[in-house]
Amino acid sequence: MADLIEGVNPTRMELLKLKTKVKLAKKGHRLLKEKRDALIMEFFNILEEAKGARRQAEARLREAFNALILAQASMGVMKVTQCAYAAKETPGIETYTRSIMGVRVPVLELQETSRSVIERGYGLADTTSQLDEAAARFEEALAAVVQLAEVERSIKLLAKEIESTKRRVNALENVLIPRLEATVKYIKMRLDEMERENFFKLKRIKAIMEAR
Amino acid sequence: MEDRTFRILAKQIRALNRHLAIEKRSLRELLREEKPAIRLRDGELHRFKRAELEKLAKLVPEHLHGALRLPIYIELSSDRFGKGTARIAGRAECIAVAKILEKSCEGEELFIYKPEIRILRRELPTTTQYMFTTALD
């Protein structure tokens, strides 16, 4: 049997109060359980997305680094580094958040990914097509990495929220509701006992008075 | 001690729907904006993905763009609809959701189930929101 609430008076008033509390606790438990289930559903949705995003990012980065090695082989490491310094800034990322049941998850939107050879900023006279290829591959990889970052951060935030919601649901289910129900039962029992006692007292008084 | 616990619990129940919009906005209105967003009850700003709005614009007939108010609420209430069942309310909203789920939609409300909620959330992650309700008793 669950623990009783300490210092509770076995009165009808207290019983009514506790019954209201049980109702509220059960309602809260139901709602929080629904939230937990919805969060878990969201978590698995994003997890599925993450699997694909990670695979894609890894594949894109592999392609990009292979292209870079080829560019370095054809132009030399120093020349490629020089071109990298000459290149214009990478495209901007717009960041904002969206809410999943109160959890603020990031949304990262890459403004433009692929640029033309001229837009990249390095000279065309002393560079090879392998460098253009490597730059294009890295631009593609950037989009995949940004998507992966968004998805992985969302997973972490959702996991944290699931954990705290789960803890609340368990506290209600295993501690609060059983304790309240046990106290309600105890008060009911005490009130019944008091009623029986009173009934017996009256019976005794009646018997004594009749005997006189 | 118990009173404090109940104050916290009541606060948590109240906070369950704080991620909902202060005011819904129509698809027509949002499509005209460069950065479509709504203000939430918790004071935060919630941005819609443009691609999603465009997808919805294709799904719903143009004369209903003004009637489709976003975000679409996925109403969850285990004591009213049963566990794992959700309700979508509103004519235009039902048409959009029914088309995504390849279901038929007759009236002003549509009931969908857990696997369908998952598909819907995957298709429309920013333009749909969960709403938790309970029976008045």
Short mmCIF file of N, CA and C in Angstrom, two decimals, chain A residues 9-112:
data_model
loop_
_atom_site.label_atom_id
_atom_site.label_comp_id
_atom_site.label_asym_id
_atom_site.label_seq_id
_atom_site.Cartn_x
_atom_site.Cartn_y
_atom_site.Cartn_z
N ASN A 9 -6.22 15.42 8.30
CA ASN A 9 -7.31 15.18 9.26
C ASN A 9 -8.40 14.34 8.62
N PRO A 10 -8.86 13.29 9.29
CA PRO A 10 -9.92 12.47 8.69
C PRO A 10 -11.29 13.13 8.80
N THR A 11 -11.50 14.19 8.04
CA THR A 11 -12.80 14.88 8.05
C THR A 11 -13.43 14.84 6.67
N ARG A 12 -14.73 15.10 6.62
CA ARG A 12 -15.44 15.08 5.34
C ARG A 12 -14.91 16.18 4.41
N MET A 13 -14.58 17.33 5.01
CA MET A 13 -14.05 18.46 4.25
C MET A 13 -12.74 18.06 3.54
N GLU A 14 -11.89 17.41 4.31
CA GLU A 14 -10.60 16.97 3.77
C GLU A 14 -10.81 15.93 2.67
N LEU A 15 -11.79 15.07 2.87
CA LEU A 15 -12.10 14.04 1.88
C LEU A 15 -12.51 14.67 0.55
N LEU A 16 -13.38 15.68 0.64
CA LEU A 16 -13.83 16.37 -0.58
C LEU A 16 -12.66 17.03 -1.29
N LYS A 17 -11.80 17.69 -0.50
CA LYS A 17 -10.62 18.36 -1.06
C LYS A 17 -9.72 17.35 -1.78
N LEU A 18 -9.50 16.22 -1.11
CA LEU A 18 -8.62 15.20 -1.70
C LEU A 18 -9.21 14.60 -2.97
N LYS A 19 -10.54 14.44 -2.98
CA LYS A 19 -11.18 13.88 -4.18
C LYS A 19 -10.96 14.81 -5.37
N THR A 20 -11.04 16.12 -5.13
CA THR A 20 -10.80 17.10 -6.20
C THR A 20 -9.35 16.98 -6.68
N LYS A 21 -8.45 16.80 -5.71
CA LYS A 21 -7.03 16.68 -6.06
C LYS A 21 -6.76 15.43 -6.89
N VAL A 22 -7.42 14.33 -6.53
CA VAL A 22 -7.25 13.08 -7.29
C VAL A 22 -7.68 13.30 -8.74
N LYS A 23 -8.81 13.99 -8.88
CA LYS A 23 -9.35 14.28 -10.22
C LYS A 23 -8.34 15.09 -11.03
N LEU A 24 -7.81 16.13 -10.39
CA LEU A 24 -6.84 17.00 -11.07
C LEU A 24 -5.57 16.22 -11.44
N ALA A 25 -5.12 15.41 -10.50
CA ALA A 25 -3.89 14.64 -10.75
C ALA A 25 -4.09 13.66 -11.90
N LYS A 26 -5.28 13.04 -11.94
CA LYS A 26 -5.54 12.08 -13.02
C LYS A 26 -5.62 12.77 -14.37
N LYS A 27 -6.25 13.95 -14.35
CA LYS A 27 -6.36 14.73 -15.59
C LYS A 27 -4.98 15.15 -16.07
N GLY A 28 -4.18 15.63 -15.14
CA GLY A 28 -2.81 16.05 -15.46
C GLY A 28 -2.00 14.89 -15.99
N HIS A 29 -2.18 13.74 -15.37
CA HIS A 29 -1.45 12.54 -15.78
C HIS A 29 -1.81 12.16 -17.22
N ARG A 30 -3.12 12.20 -17.51
CA ARG A 30 -3.60 11.86 -18.86
C ARG A 30 -3.02 12.81 -19.90
N LEU A 31 -3.07 14.11 -19.58
CA LEU A 31 -2.58 15.11 -20.52
C LEU A 31 -1.07 15.01 -20.74
N LEU A 32 -0.35 14.84 -19.63
CA LEU A 32 1.11 14.73 -19.75
C LEU A 32 1.52 13.46 -20.50
N LYS A 33 0.74 12.41 -20.32
CA LYS A 33 1.02 11.16 -21.02
C LYS A 33 0.83 11.37 -22.53
N GLU A 34 -0.22 12.12 -22.86
CA GLU A 34 -0.46 12.43 -24.27
C GLU A 34 0.69 13.25 -24.85
N LYS A 35 1.15 14.20 -24.05
CA LYS A 35 2.28 15.03 -24.51
C LYS A 35 3.52 14.16 -24.70
N ARG A 36 3.76 13.27 -23.74
CA ARG A 36 4.93 12.38 -23.84
C ARG A 36 4.86 11.52 -25.11
N ASP A 37 3.66 10.96 -25.36
CA ASP A 37 3.51 10.11 -26.56
C ASP A 37 3.75 10.92 -27.83
N ALA A 38 3.20 12.14 -27.84
CA ALA A 38 3.38 12.98 -29.04
C ALA A 38 4.85 13.35 -29.22
N LEU A 39 5.52 13.62 -28.11
CA LEU A 39 6.95 13.97 -28.20
C LEU A 39 7.77 12.79 -28.72
N ILE A 40 7.42 11.59 -28.25
CA ILE A 40 8.14 10.40 -28.71
C ILE A 40 7.93 10.20 -30.21
N MET A 41 6.69 10.46 -30.64
CA MET A 41 6.37 10.33 -32.06
C MET A 41 7.21 11.31 -32.89
N GLU A 42 7.28 12.54 -32.41
CA GLU A 42 8.09 13.57 -33.08
C GLU A 42 9.55 13.17 -33.11
N PHE A 43 10.00 12.63 -31.98
CA PHE A 43 11.40 12.21 -31.85
C PHE A 43 11.74 11.17 -32.92
N PHE A 44 10.86 10.18 -33.07
CA PHE A 44 11.14 9.13 -34.06
C PHE A 44 11.07 9.66 -35.49
N ASN A 45 10.16 10.60 -35.72
CA ASN A 45 10.08 11.24 -37.04
C ASN A 45 11.40 11.91 -37.38
N ILE A 46 11.92 12.67 -36.41
CA ILE A 46 13.16 13.41 -36.66
C ILE A 46 14.35 12.45 -36.73
N LEU A 47 14.28 11.39 -35.93
CA LEU A 47 15.36 10.40 -35.94
C LEU A 47 15.50 9.75 -37.32
N GLU A 48 14.37 9.46 -37.93
CA GLU A 48 14.35 8.89 -39.27
C GLU A 48 15.01 9.85 -40.26
N GLU A 49 14.63 11.12 -40.09
CA GLU A 49 15.19 12.18 -40.94
C GLU A 49 16.70 12.27 -40.74
N ALA A 50 17.11 12.11 -39.48
CA ALA A 50 18.53 12.25 -39.14
C ALA A 50 19.39 11.17 -39.78
N LYS A 51 18.82 9.96 -39.82
CA LYS A 51 19.57 8.85 -40.43
C LYS A 51 19.92 9.19 -41.87
N GLY A 52 18.91 9.64 -42.62
CA GLY A 52 19.11 10.00 -44.02
C GLY A 52 20.07 11.18 -44.15
N ALA A 53 19.88 12.17 -43.27
CA ALA A 53 20.70 13.40 -43.34
C ALA A 53 22.17 13.08 -43.07
N ARG A 54 22.41 12.21 -42.09
CA ARG A 54 23.80 11.87 -41.76
C ARG A 54 24.47 11.13 -42.92
N ARG A 55 23.73 10.18 -43.47
CA ARG A 55 24.27 9.42 -44.61
C ARG A 55 24.60 10.35 -45.77
N GLN A 56 23.67 11.27 -46.02
CA GLN A 56 23.84 12.19 -47.13
C GLN A 56 25.05 13.12 -46.90
N ALA A 57 25.14 13.65 -45.67
CA ALA A 57 26.24 14.57 -45.35
C ALA A 57 27.58 13.86 -45.49
N GLU A 58 27.63 12.62 -44.99
CA GLU A 58 28.89 11.87 -45.09
C GLU A 58 29.28 11.61 -46.55
N ALA A 59 28.28 11.23 -47.34
CA ALA A 59 28.55 10.95 -48.76
C ALA A 59 29.02 12.21 -49.48
N ARG A 60 28.32 13.33 -49.21
CA ARG A 60 28.68 14.60 -49.87
C ARG A 60 30.09 15.04 -49.47
N LEU A 61 30.41 14.89 -48.17
CA LEU A 61 31.74 15.31 -47.70
C LEU A 61 32.83 14.42 -48.30
N ARG A 62 32.52 13.13 -48.42
CA ARG A 62 33.49 12.21 -49.01
C ARG A 62 33.79 12.63 -50.45
N GLU A 63 32.72 12.91 -51.20
CA GLU A 63 32.88 13.35 -52.59
C GLU A 63 33.69 14.64 -52.65
N ALA A 64 33.36 15.57 -51.74
CA ALA A 64 34.02 16.89 -51.74
C ALA A 64 35.51 16.74 -51.44
N PHE A 65 35.85 15.91 -50.45
CA PHE A 65 37.27 15.75 -50.12
C PHE A 65 38.04 15.01 -51.22
N ASN A 66 37.37 14.08 -51.86
CA ASN A 66 38.01 13.40 -53.00
C ASN A 66 38.31 14.40 -54.11
N ALA A 67 37.33 15.28 -54.37
CA ALA A 67 37.51 16.30 -55.41
C ALA A 67 38.64 17.26 -55.01
N LEU A 68 38.74 17.56 -53.73
CA LEU A 68 39.79 18.46 -53.24
C LEU A 68 41.17 17.84 -53.44
N ILE A 69 41.27 16.55 -53.15
CA ILE A 69 42.57 15.84 -53.33
C ILE A 69 42.99 15.91 -54.80
N LEU A 70 42.01 15.73 -55.68
CA LEU A 70 42.31 15.78 -57.13
C LEU A 70 42.78 17.19 -57.52
N ALA A 71 42.10 18.20 -56.96
CA ALA A 71 42.48 19.59 -57.26
C ALA A 71 43.88 19.89 -56.74
N GLN A 72 44.18 19.39 -55.55
CA GLN A 72 45.52 19.60 -54.97
C GLN A 72 46.59 18.88 -55.80
N ALA A 73 46.23 17.72 -56.32
CA ALA A 73 47.17 16.96 -57.13
C ALA A 73 47.48 17.68 -58.44
N SER A 74 46.44 18.30 -59.01
CA SER A 74 46.66 18.96 -60.31
C SER A 74 47.26 20.35 -60.16
N MET A 75 46.95 21.07 -59.08
CA MET A 75 47.41 22.46 -58.95
C MET A 75 48.48 22.65 -57.88
N GLY A 76 48.57 21.74 -56.99
CA GLY A 76 49.48 21.89 -55.85
C GLY A 76 48.72 22.41 -54.64
N VAL A 77 49.17 21.97 -53.46
CA VAL A 77 48.46 22.32 -52.22
C VAL A 77 48.48 23.84 -51.98
N MET A 78 49.64 24.46 -52.21
CA MET A 78 49.80 25.91 -51.96
C MET A 78 48.83 26.73 -52.81
N LYS A 79 48.72 26.35 -54.06
CA LYS A 79 47.86 27.11 -54.99
C LYS A 79 46.38 26.99 -54.59
N VAL A 80 46.00 25.78 -54.19
CA VAL A 80 44.61 25.58 -53.76
C VAL A 80 44.32 26.41 -52.50
N THR A 81 45.31 26.45 -51.58
CA THR A 81 45.13 27.25 -50.36
C THR A 81 44.98 28.73 -50.72
N GLN A 82 45.80 29.18 -51.66
CA GLN A 82 45.71 30.58 -52.12
C GLN A 82 44.31 30.89 -52.67
N CYS A 83 43.82 29.97 -53.49
CA CYS A 83 42.48 30.15 -54.09
C CYS A 83 41.41 30.19 -52.99
N ALA A 84 41.61 29.37 -51.96
CA ALA A 84 40.64 29.33 -50.86
C ALA A 84 40.59 30.69 -50.15
N TYR A 85 41.76 31.31 -49.98
CA TYR A 85 41.81 32.64 -49.36
C TYR A 85 41.14 33.69 -50.24
N ALA A 86 41.29 33.51 -51.56
CA ALA A 86 40.72 34.49 -52.49
C ALA A 86 39.21 34.36 -52.63
N ALA A 87 38.69 33.19 -52.28
CA ALA A 87 37.25 32.93 -52.46
C ALA A 87 36.41 33.87 -51.60
N LYS A 88 35.26 34.23 -52.16
CA LYS A 88 34.34 35.11 -51.41
C LYS A 88 33.68 34.33 -50.28
N GLU A 89 33.03 35.10 -49.40
CA GLU A 89 32.40 34.45 -48.23
C GLU A 89 31.39 33.38 -48.64
N THR A 90 31.23 32.41 -47.78
CA THR A 90 30.25 31.35 -48.05
C THR A 90 28.84 31.93 -47.92
N PRO A 91 27.87 31.31 -48.56
CA PRO A 91 26.51 31.85 -48.49
C PRO A 91 25.99 31.91 -47.04
N GLY A 92 25.15 32.90 -46.78
CA GLY A 92 24.63 33.10 -45.42
C GLY A 92 23.61 32.05 -45.02
N ILE A 93 23.51 31.85 -43.72
CA ILE A 93 22.51 30.91 -43.20
C ILE A 93 21.49 31.70 -42.39
N GLU A 94 20.23 31.52 -42.73
CA GLU A 94 19.19 32.18 -41.94
C GLU A 94 18.76 31.23 -40.84
N THR A 95 18.77 31.72 -39.61
CA THR A 95 18.36 30.84 -38.51
C THR A 95 17.12 31.39 -37.82
N TYR A 96 16.19 30.54 -37.54
CA TYR A 96 15.03 30.89 -36.73
C TYR A 96 14.57 29.62 -36.01
N THR A 97 13.57 29.76 -35.19
CA THR A 97 13.13 28.57 -34.44
C THR A 97 11.68 28.25 -34.74
N ARG A 98 11.33 27.00 -34.51
CA ARG A 98 9.93 26.59 -34.55
C ARG A 98 9.64 25.85 -33.26
N SER A 99 8.37 25.83 -32.92
CA SER A 99 8.00 25.24 -31.63
C SER A 99 7.35 23.88 -31.82
N ILE A 100 7.89 22.88 -31.13
CA ILE A 100 7.23 21.56 -31.09
C ILE A 100 6.78 21.37 -29.65
N MET A 101 5.52 21.62 -29.39
CA MET A 101 4.95 21.52 -28.04
C MET A 101 5.77 22.28 -27.02
N GLY A 102 6.16 23.46 -27.36
CA GLY A 102 6.91 24.30 -26.44
C GLY A 102 8.42 24.13 -26.52
N VAL A 103 8.89 23.12 -27.23
CA VAL A 103 10.34 22.93 -27.38
C VAL A 103 10.78 23.75 -28.60
N ARG A 104 11.69 24.70 -28.36
CA ARG A 104 12.14 25.54 -29.47
C ARG A 104 13.24 24.82 -30.22
N VAL A 105 12.93 24.36 -31.43
CA VAL A 105 13.96 23.68 -32.21
C VAL A 105 14.42 24.62 -33.33
N PRO A 106 15.71 24.54 -33.68
CA PRO A 106 16.20 25.48 -34.70
C PRO A 106 15.80 25.08 -36.12
N VAL A 107 15.68 26.09 -36.94
CA VAL A 107 15.49 25.87 -38.38
C VAL A 107 16.60 26.64 -39.06
N LEU A 108 17.42 25.96 -39.83
CA LEU A 108 18.53 26.61 -40.52
C LEU A 108 18.25 26.57 -42.02
N GLU A 109 18.24 27.74 -42.63
CA GLU A 109 17.99 27.79 -44.07
C GLU A 109 19.17 28.42 -44.76
N LEU A 110 19.78 27.64 -45.62
CA LEU A 110 20.92 28.16 -46.38
C LEU A 110 20.35 29.02 -47.50
N GLN A 111 20.82 30.30 -47.56
CA GLN A 111 20.18 31.19 -48.52
C GLN A 111 20.43 30.79 -49.98
N GLU A 112 21.67 30.54 -50.35
CA GLU A 112 21.93 30.04 -51.71
C GLU A 112 23.13 29.09 -51.60
#
